[in-house]
Short mmCIF file of C-alpha atoms and ligand atoms in Angstrom, two decimals:
data_model
loop_
_atom_site.label_atom_id
_atom_site.label_comp_id
_atom_site.label_asym_id
_atom_site.label_seq_id
_atom_site.Cartn_x
_atom_site.Cartn_y
_atom_site.Cartn_z
CA UNK A 1 -20.66 1.26 4.71
CA UNK A 2 -19.06 -1.41 2.52
CA UNK A 3 -22.37 -3.39 2.87
CA UNK A 4 -24.42 -0.21 2.14
CA UNK A 5 -22.47 0.18 -1.10
CA UNK A 6 -23.89 -3.01 -2.33
CA UNK A 7 -27.41 -1.37 -2.43
CA UNK A 8 -26.53 1.73 -4.16
CA UNK A 9 -28.22 1.93 -7.51
CA UNK A 10 -28.09 5.57 -8.66
CA UNK A 11 -25.51 8.44 -8.49
CA UNK A 12 -27.70 9.93 -5.73
CA UNK A 13 -27.45 6.78 -3.73
CA UNK A 14 -23.76 7.09 -3.68
CA UNK A 15 -24.02 10.81 -3.10
CA UNK A 16 -25.85 10.16 0.11
CA UNK A 17 -23.10 7.62 1.19
CA UNK A 18 -20.55 10.31 0.30
CA UNK A 19 -22.33 12.80 2.30
CA UNK A 20 -21.91 10.69 5.26
CA UNK A 21 -18.25 9.88 4.86
CA UNK A 22 -16.79 13.39 3.83
CA UNK A 23 -16.17 16.42 5.81
CA UNK A 24 -18.95 19.04 4.72
CA UNK A 25 -16.49 21.59 2.96
CA UNK A 26 -15.40 18.80 0.60
CA UNK A 27 -18.83 17.31 -0.06
CA UNK A 28 -20.09 20.82 -0.91
CA UNK A 29 -16.84 21.48 -2.98
CA UNK A 30 -17.82 18.38 -5.17
CA UNK A 31 -21.68 18.90 -4.98
CA UNK A 32 -21.87 22.72 -5.31
CA UNK A 33 -21.95 25.17 -8.52
CA UNK A 34 -21.42 28.70 -8.97
CA UNK A 35 -23.77 31.32 -7.99
CA UNK A 36 -27.40 30.24 -7.55
CA UNK A 37 -26.54 26.99 -8.95
CA UNK A 38 -29.22 27.50 -11.65
CA UNK A 39 -26.94 26.04 -14.57
CA UNK A 40 -25.98 23.06 -12.10
CA UNK A 41 -29.86 22.45 -11.66
CA UNK A 42 -30.48 22.90 -15.52
CA UNK A 43 -27.77 20.39 -16.60
CA UNK A 44 -29.70 17.59 -14.97
CA UNK A 45 -33.29 18.73 -15.42
CA UNK A 46 -32.95 19.40 -19.12
CA UNK A 47 -32.37 15.74 -19.90
CA UNK A 48 -36.11 15.50 -19.20
CA UNK A 49 -37.04 17.61 -22.28
CA UNK A 50 -36.45 14.68 -24.28
CA UNK A 51 -38.51 11.36 -24.28
CA UNK A 52 -37.09 8.01 -25.44
CA UNK A 53 -39.24 5.97 -27.96
CA UNK A 54 -40.32 2.74 -26.60
CA UNK A 55 -40.29 0.28 -29.41
CA UNK A 56 -41.41 -3.38 -29.48
CA UNK A 57 -40.60 -6.73 -31.25
CA UNK A 58 -37.24 -5.63 -32.70
CA UNK A 59 -35.19 -8.82 -31.56
CA UNK A 60 -32.86 -7.10 -29.19
CA UNK A 61 -31.27 -10.33 -27.78
CA UNK A 62 -27.77 -9.35 -28.73
CA UNK A 63 -26.78 -5.57 -27.70
CA UNK A 64 -23.40 -3.77 -27.87
CA UNK A 65 -22.86 -0.61 -25.62
CA UNK A 66 -19.29 -0.38 -26.99
CA UNK A 67 -18.05 2.69 -28.70
CA UNK A 68 -15.00 3.81 -30.82
CA UNK A 69 -13.04 6.88 -29.63
CA UNK A 70 -9.65 7.93 -30.89
CA UNK A 71 -8.87 4.28 -32.16
CA UNK A 72 -9.88 2.92 -28.87
CA UNK A 73 -12.69 0.70 -27.84
CA UNK A 74 -14.65 1.99 -24.87
CA UNK A 75 -17.00 -0.83 -23.23
CA UNK A 76 -19.54 2.12 -22.82
CA UNK A 77 -19.30 5.73 -24.17
CA UNK A 78 -18.18 7.34 -20.89
CA UNK A 79 -15.11 9.04 -19.77
CA UNK A 80 -14.20 9.98 -16.08
CA UNK A 81 -14.00 13.63 -16.35
CA UNK A 82 -11.00 15.64 -14.68
CA UNK A 83 -11.87 16.32 -11.14
CA UNK A 84 -9.50 18.48 -8.81
CA UNK A 85 -8.36 17.17 -5.66
CA UNK A 86 -9.81 13.67 -5.99
CA UNK A 87 -7.11 12.35 -3.93
CA UNK A 88 -9.14 13.84 -1.03
CA UNK A 89 -12.37 12.07 -1.75
CA UNK A 90 -10.74 8.89 -0.97
CA UNK A 91 -7.13 7.73 -0.23
CA UNK A 92 -5.02 8.22 -3.26
CA UNK A 93 -8.30 8.75 -5.05
CA UNK A 94 -7.13 9.28 -8.54
CA UNK A 95 -5.25 5.88 -8.61
CA UNK A 96 -8.53 4.15 -7.29
CA UNK A 97 -10.52 5.53 -9.91
CA UNK A 98 -8.23 5.11 -12.84
CA UNK A 99 -7.88 1.39 -11.92
CA UNK A 100 -11.68 1.18 -11.90
CA UNK A 101 -11.83 2.73 -15.31
CA UNK A 102 -9.32 0.56 -16.60
CA UNK A 103 -11.05 -2.69 -15.11
CA UNK A 104 -14.39 -1.59 -16.73
CA UNK A 105 -12.83 -0.44 -20.03
CA UNK A 106 -13.25 3.43 -20.12
CA UNK A 107 -10.70 6.23 -20.26
CA UNK A 108 -9.92 8.12 -17.00
CA UNK A 109 -8.97 11.80 -17.35
CA UNK A 110 -6.31 13.14 -14.61
CA UNK A 111 -6.96 16.77 -13.65
CA UNK A 112 -3.69 19.02 -13.60
CA UNK A 113 -4.83 19.81 -9.99
CA UNK A 114 -5.24 16.23 -8.90
CA UNK A 115 -3.53 15.17 -5.78
CA UNK A 116 -1.91 12.14 -7.18
CA UNK A 117 0.51 12.83 -10.03
CA UNK A 118 0.48 11.54 -13.73
CA UNK A 119 3.24 9.02 -12.85
CA UNK A 120 1.53 7.59 -9.66
CA UNK A 121 -1.76 7.27 -11.60
CA UNK A 122 -0.46 5.54 -14.86
CA UNK A 123 1.88 3.32 -13.19
CA UNK A 124 -0.65 2.00 -10.48
CA UNK A 125 -3.36 1.72 -13.16
CA UNK A 126 -0.90 0.20 -15.75
CA UNK A 127 -2.28 2.43 -18.43
CA UNK A 128 -1.48 5.88 -19.55
CA UNK A 129 -4.51 7.93 -18.87
CA UNK A 130 -5.69 11.23 -20.29
CA UNK A 131 -4.44 14.49 -18.90
CA UNK A 132 -6.30 17.68 -18.54
CA UNK A 133 -4.69 21.14 -18.48
CA UNK A 134 -5.53 24.89 -18.23
CA UNK A 135 -3.75 27.78 -19.93
CA UNK A 136 -1.39 29.05 -17.28
CA UNK A 137 0.27 32.30 -17.56
CA UNK A 138 3.43 30.65 -17.33
CA UNK A 139 3.76 29.20 -20.92
CA UNK A 140 7.01 27.64 -20.02
CA UNK A 141 5.48 25.51 -17.41
CA UNK A 142 2.51 24.39 -19.74
CA UNK A 143 5.28 23.29 -22.18
CA UNK A 144 7.11 21.36 -19.51
CA UNK A 145 3.94 19.57 -18.27
CA UNK A 146 3.15 18.43 -21.76
CA UNK A 147 6.58 17.33 -22.34
CA UNK A 148 6.63 15.42 -19.03
CA UNK A 149 3.21 13.79 -19.52
CA UNK A 150 4.14 12.85 -23.09
CA UNK A 151 7.26 11.15 -21.97
CA UNK A 152 5.27 9.12 -19.52
CA UNK A 153 2.97 7.80 -22.31
CA UNK A 154 0.21 10.29 -22.27
CA UNK A 155 -1.39 10.52 -25.78
CA UNK A 156 -4.71 12.45 -25.06
CA UNK A 157 -4.70 15.98 -23.81
CA UNK A 158 -8.01 17.48 -22.60
CA UNK A 159 -7.69 21.22 -22.51
CA UNK A 160 -10.12 23.19 -20.54
CA UNK A 161 -11.32 26.69 -22.20
CA UNK A 162 -14.00 27.64 -20.00
CA UNK A 163 -11.97 28.91 -16.98
CA UNK A 164 -10.32 32.12 -17.88
CA UNK A 165 -11.23 33.14 -14.27
CA UNK A 166 -12.40 31.01 -11.53
CA UNK A 167 -16.21 31.07 -10.91
CA UNK A 168 -17.80 32.14 -7.77
CA UNK A 169 -18.87 29.19 -5.57
CA UNK A 170 -20.82 30.50 -2.63
CA UNK A 171 -20.79 27.06 -0.74
CA UNK A 172 -17.02 27.11 -0.57
CA UNK A 173 -17.14 30.78 0.58
CA UNK A 174 -19.77 29.77 3.35
CA UNK A 175 -17.71 26.71 4.48
CA UNK A 176 -14.50 28.59 4.78
CA UNK A 177 -12.93 26.46 2.42
CA UNK A 178 -10.26 28.87 1.62
CA UNK A 179 -10.43 30.91 4.70
CA UNK A 180 -7.07 30.82 6.31
CA UNK A 181 -7.98 33.12 9.28
CA UNK A 182 -8.76 31.71 12.70
CA UNK A 183 -12.64 31.48 12.06
CA UNK A 184 -11.99 29.44 8.85
CA UNK A 185 -9.44 27.11 10.42
CA UNK A 186 -11.93 26.63 13.37
CA UNK A 187 -14.95 25.85 11.02
CA UNK A 188 -12.89 23.36 9.09
CA UNK A 189 -11.44 21.86 12.05
CA UNK A 190 -14.97 21.34 13.48
CA UNK A 191 -16.04 19.78 10.20
CA UNK A 192 -13.30 17.47 10.30
CA UNK A 193 -13.94 16.14 13.75
CA UNK A 194 -17.31 14.97 12.57
CA UNK A 195 -15.66 12.49 10.20
CA UNK A 196 -13.13 10.30 12.19
CA UNK A 197 -13.08 7.74 9.67
CA UNK A 198 -12.26 10.06 6.74
CA UNK A 199 -9.54 11.72 9.06
CA UNK A 200 -7.86 8.44 9.55
CA UNK A 201 -8.33 6.87 6.14
CA UNK A 202 -7.64 9.89 3.99
CA UNK A 203 -6.32 12.65 6.17
CA UNK A 204 -3.77 10.77 7.75
CA UNK A 205 -2.95 7.66 5.72
CA UNK A 206 -3.67 9.34 2.28
CA UNK A 207 -0.62 11.56 2.45
CA UNK A 208 0.93 13.40 0.79
CA UNK A 209 -1.79 15.98 -0.07
CA UNK A 210 0.08 18.28 -2.47
CA UNK A 211 -0.79 18.70 -6.20
CA UNK A 212 1.98 16.33 -7.32
CA UNK A 213 1.49 17.47 -11.21
CA UNK A 214 2.64 20.88 -10.42
CA UNK A 215 4.50 20.92 -7.02
CA UNK A 216 7.72 19.87 -8.44
CA UNK A 217 7.99 23.22 -10.34
CA UNK A 218 9.94 25.87 -8.72
CA UNK A 219 7.85 28.80 -7.40
CA UNK A 220 4.58 26.51 -7.04
CA UNK A 221 3.40 26.43 -3.48
CA UNK A 222 2.84 22.98 -1.92
CA UNK A 223 0.57 24.27 0.84
CA UNK A 224 -3.00 23.81 -0.43
CA UNK A 225 -4.25 27.54 0.49
CA UNK A 226 -1.22 29.05 -1.05
CA UNK A 227 -1.48 26.88 -4.18
CA UNK A 228 -5.05 28.01 -4.73
CA UNK A 229 -3.95 31.72 -4.66
CA UNK A 230 -1.02 30.83 -7.08
CA UNK A 231 -3.56 28.95 -9.23
CA UNK A 232 -6.07 31.78 -9.49
CA UNK A 233 -3.28 34.22 -10.37
CA UNK A 234 -2.25 31.61 -13.00
CA UNK A 235 -5.45 31.37 -14.99
CA UNK A 236 -5.02 33.37 -17.89
CA UNK A 237 -8.05 35.69 -18.95
CA UNK A 238 -6.18 36.94 -21.83
CA UNK A 239 -6.29 33.64 -23.81
CA UNK A 240 -7.49 33.44 -27.33
CA UNK A 241 -7.90 31.02 -30.23
CA UNK A 242 -4.42 31.84 -31.21
CA UNK A 243 -3.09 30.31 -27.80
CA UNK A 244 -4.85 27.22 -28.99
CA UNK A 245 -2.92 27.24 -32.28
CA UNK A 246 0.33 27.47 -30.12
CA UNK A 247 -0.81 24.71 -27.94
CA UNK A 248 -1.65 22.59 -31.13
CA UNK A 249 2.09 22.98 -32.10
CA UNK A 250 3.23 21.97 -28.65
CA UNK A 251 1.17 18.80 -28.47
CA UNK A 252 1.57 16.02 -31.14
CA UNK A 253 -1.10 13.79 -29.53
CA UNK A 254 -4.89 13.85 -29.51
CA UNK A 255 -6.12 17.41 -28.39
CA UNK A 256 -9.67 17.70 -27.01
CA UNK A 257 -11.04 21.11 -26.23
CA UNK A 258 -13.48 21.18 -23.27
CA UNK A 259 -15.93 23.83 -22.30
CA UNK A 260 -17.60 24.82 -25.58
CA UNK A 261 -21.15 25.93 -25.11
CA UNK A 262 -22.08 28.34 -27.78
CA UNK A 263 -22.70 27.60 -31.64
CA UNK A 264 -20.68 30.48 -32.66
CA UNK A 265 -17.44 29.05 -30.91
CA UNK A 266 -17.83 25.86 -33.19
CA UNK A 267 -16.09 27.45 -36.36
CA UNK A 268 -12.93 28.77 -34.59
CA UNK A 269 -12.87 25.35 -32.52
CA UNK A 270 -12.87 23.49 -35.77
CA UNK A 271 -10.33 25.69 -37.39
CA UNK A 272 -8.05 25.44 -34.23
CA UNK A 273 -6.62 21.98 -35.08
CA UNK A 274 -8.45 20.47 -32.26
CA UNK A 275 -9.26 16.69 -32.53
CA UNK A 276 -12.56 16.57 -30.57
CA UNK A 277 -14.74 19.04 -28.65
CA UNK A 278 -16.59 18.59 -25.21
CA UNK A 279 -19.60 20.67 -24.87
CA UNK A 280 -19.38 21.61 -21.07
CA UNK A 281 -20.21 24.55 -18.62
CA UNK A 282 -17.87 23.00 -16.19
CA UNK A 283 -20.60 21.13 -14.25
CA UNK A 284 -22.39 24.51 -13.58
CA UNK A 285 -19.46 25.65 -11.70
CA UNK A 286 -18.57 28.65 -13.80
CA UNK A 287 -21.01 30.84 -15.40
CA UNK A 288 -24.24 30.62 -13.50
CA UNK A 289 -27.23 31.12 -15.89
CA UNK A 290 -25.55 29.78 -18.74
CA UNK A 291 -27.50 27.32 -20.86
CA UNK A 292 -27.39 23.49 -19.73
CA UNK A 293 -25.21 21.40 -21.76
CA UNK A 294 -27.87 19.16 -23.19
CA UNK A 295 -29.85 22.05 -24.55
CA UNK A 296 -26.82 22.99 -26.53
CA UNK A 297 -25.98 19.62 -28.05
CA UNK A 298 -28.49 19.55 -31.00
CA UNK A 299 -27.25 23.01 -32.40
CA UNK A 300 -23.64 22.33 -31.67
CA UNK A 301 -23.89 18.85 -33.32
CA UNK A 302 -25.52 20.37 -36.39
CA UNK A 303 -22.74 23.03 -36.61
CA UNK A 304 -19.96 20.28 -36.44
CA UNK A 305 -21.61 18.05 -39.08
CA UNK A 306 -19.48 15.16 -38.13
CA UNK A 307 -16.20 16.88 -38.78
CA UNK A 308 -15.00 15.60 -35.59
CA UNK A 309 -15.97 13.45 -32.38
CA UNK A 310 -18.21 15.65 -30.08
CA UNK A 311 -18.50 14.72 -26.49
CA UNK A 312 -20.61 16.21 -23.61
CA UNK A 313 -20.62 16.54 -19.86
CA UNK A 314 -22.98 18.18 -17.11
CA UNK A 315 -25.90 16.35 -15.52
CA UNK A 316 -25.55 12.92 -16.94
CA UNK A 317 -27.00 10.56 -14.16
CA UNK A 318 -28.09 7.47 -15.93
CA UNK A 319 -27.98 5.01 -18.76
CA UNK A 320 -30.79 6.63 -20.32
CA UNK A 321 -29.23 9.94 -20.21
CA UNK A 322 -26.17 8.46 -22.06
CA UNK A 323 -28.42 7.20 -24.72
CA UNK A 324 -30.09 10.61 -25.16
CA UNK A 325 -26.90 12.23 -25.49
CA UNK A 326 -25.76 9.68 -28.07
CA UNK A 327 -29.12 10.14 -29.79
CA UNK A 328 -28.43 13.98 -30.15
CA UNK A 329 -25.17 13.43 -31.72
CA UNK A 330 -22.50 12.62 -28.86
CA UNK A 331 -20.04 10.20 -29.47
CA UNK A 332 -19.47 9.64 -25.46
CA UNK A 333 -20.26 11.59 -22.35
CA UNK A 334 -18.02 12.82 -19.59
CA UNK A 335 -19.16 11.90 -16.01
CA UNK A 336 -17.82 14.09 -13.14
CA UNK A 337 -19.67 14.12 -9.70
CA UNK A 338 -20.98 10.60 -10.20
CA UNK A 339 -17.34 9.08 -10.02
CA UNK A 340 -16.50 11.46 -7.40
CA UNK A 341 -19.53 10.15 -5.05
CA UNK A 342 -18.91 6.52 -5.94
CA UNK A 343 -15.33 6.76 -5.01
CA UNK A 344 -15.93 8.72 -1.72
CA UNK A 345 -18.61 5.94 -0.97
CA UNK A 346 -16.74 2.88 -1.92
CA UNK A 347 -13.23 3.63 -3.44
CA UNK A 348 -12.34 1.62 -6.49
CA UNK A 349 -14.95 -0.90 -6.03
CA UNK A 350 -17.67 1.89 -5.73
CA UNK A 351 -16.66 3.42 -9.07
CA UNK A 352 -16.39 -0.08 -10.82
CA UNK A 353 -19.89 -1.02 -9.43
CA UNK A 354 -21.36 2.33 -10.76
CA UNK A 355 -19.66 2.10 -14.05
CA UNK A 356 -21.07 -1.36 -14.35
CA UNK A 357 -24.64 -0.33 -13.16
CA UNK A 358 -24.51 2.40 -15.93
CA UNK A 359 -23.45 -0.16 -18.62
CA UNK A 360 -26.29 -2.40 -17.63
CA UNK A 361 -28.83 0.59 -17.58
CA UNK A 362 -27.70 1.74 -21.16
CA UNK A 363 -28.15 -1.88 -22.31
CA UNK A 364 -31.65 -2.02 -20.78
CA UNK A 365 -32.47 1.38 -22.48
CA UNK A 366 -31.24 0.21 -25.86
CA UNK A 367 -33.31 -2.90 -25.52
CA UNK A 368 -36.45 -1.04 -24.62
CA UNK A 369 -35.92 1.33 -27.54
CA UNK A 370 -35.26 -1.48 -29.89
CA UNK A 371 -31.80 -1.04 -30.87
CA UNK A 372 -28.80 -3.11 -30.69
CA UNK A 373 -25.90 -0.87 -31.07
CA UNK A 374 -25.27 2.83 -30.45
CA UNK A 375 -24.99 3.69 -34.07
CA UNK A 376 -28.78 3.34 -34.24
CA UNK A 377 -29.25 5.75 -31.11
CA UNK A 378 -30.51 8.77 -33.46
CA UNK A 379 -33.77 6.79 -33.96
CA UNK A 380 -34.50 6.70 -30.10
CA UNK A 381 -35.65 10.05 -29.36
CA UNK A 382 -38.65 12.33 -29.58
CA UNK A 383 -39.16 15.88 -27.72
CA UNK A 384 -41.07 15.76 -24.62
C1 LIG B 1 -15.27 18.66 -7.69
C2 LIG B 1 -15.13 18.96 -9.08
C3 LIG B 1 -13.83 19.46 -9.52
C4 LIG B 1 -13.61 19.65 -10.87
N1 LIG B 1 -12.31 19.99 -11.32
C5 LIG B 1 -12.00 20.22 -12.57
C6 LIG B 1 -10.73 20.11 -13.12
O1 LIG B 1 -9.91 19.98 -12.32
N2 LIG B 1 -10.49 20.33 -14.36
C7 LIG B 1 -11.64 20.48 -15.20
O2 LIG B 1 -11.39 20.71 -16.50
N3 LIG B 1 -12.93 20.39 -14.84
C8 LIG B 1 -13.13 20.00 -13.70
N4 LIG B 1 -14.34 19.87 -13.14
C9 LIG B 1 -15.34 19.95 -14.24
C10 LIG B 1 -15.75 18.32 -14.61
O3 LIG B 1 -14.58 17.83 -15.44
C11 LIG B 1 -16.95 18.15 -15.45
O4 LIG B 1 -16.93 19.26 -16.53
C12 LIG B 1 -18.15 18.47 -14.79
O5 LIG B 1 -18.17 17.67 -13.34
C13 LIG B 1 -19.32 17.61 -15.55
O6 LIG B 1 -20.59 17.73 -14.83
P1 LIG B 1 -21.16 16.66 -13.86
O7 LIG B 1 -20.41 16.77 -12.53
O8 LIG B 1 -22.59 16.96 -13.73
O9 LIG B 1 -21.17 15.22 -14.47
C14 LIG B 1 -14.68 19.76 -11.77
C15 LIG B 1 -15.81 19.38 -11.25
C16 LIG B 1 -16.10 19.15 -10.05
C17 LIG B 1 -17.61 18.68 -9.66
#
């Protein structure tokens, strides 16, 4: 597998390697979306509604893929999006991915439902990473978590606002992911037996497999199935913008809201005290039939009018997609599944390789569009 990794060129190549390595319920948990996966498909497809302008004779011998975000220089405008349970994609997966992100020079965002906890990730990657959180019914727990990660050096909170309730993911249902009955257990055991390498490397040697950020709090179950039930009950559908005002008071660092998709939500988001926004539909895992992220970028960017950095995720699969997003007004993109697949395929080395491939692709696209830095990206696009 390690030798095949060298030949992986695109996220889909890493995806194929990941498929061979992971038990099916886990591969599908990563790969799948909500409902009929219409939004999942549209996220990627709609990047094709834009064409890059091929320009010539512009002296592109020096090119710079770097960007500035919250006072930090990123080697390319990419952030590793928060992904739940990444410690099951590879052994201590969040640590490996955070190390890769640090080596390449981009931020890593740890999911609150990661397997590895904030301390383990930041200590082992020697850099405080970003932290993602949902609004939980137990506001005391929210405050406690914020205080804890702040004390450990976290200064950037990514707050997810598109999950008042969990979306319906049919693949998980079919695979018996959360079925604790005999049939569900049998189905998962059968899938696990097809993956002896994963069983040994991650299932056995990658323990413990609890949700380290949350499990030390009393009342939070450590068993993965009971935890999911607890978490579903903790998602708070009554959240409004006034809760974001409360959150703003709790968090002195950079606050980013992730999950905005509609132009009408821009005004309250700008008034909420947030420092940045992420256009997102949770990678097509929440409202199936919602617009693709990239289709909303021009309108939302216009509505924000430069008041704060705007980020986007969903369906970004190449360096030229990154350039298109920057051309339409994004400061940076978040990538989700691409790092999950690269991690499952090759651990830290896989994630590093994928990031460097994208940096190279971005640089090539810039050269062929006749620009030298990302501030010129707006001139590179035309409608298809
Ligand atoms: C397997 C998986 C787990 C995810 N877990 C989280 C999570 O814990 N918190 C969160 O805010 N978003 C989560 N997301 C959404 C991602 O952060 C991101 O919005 C999405 O993956 C972007 O789309 P892409 O996968 O097409 O890049 C998850 C997505 C996937 C695929």
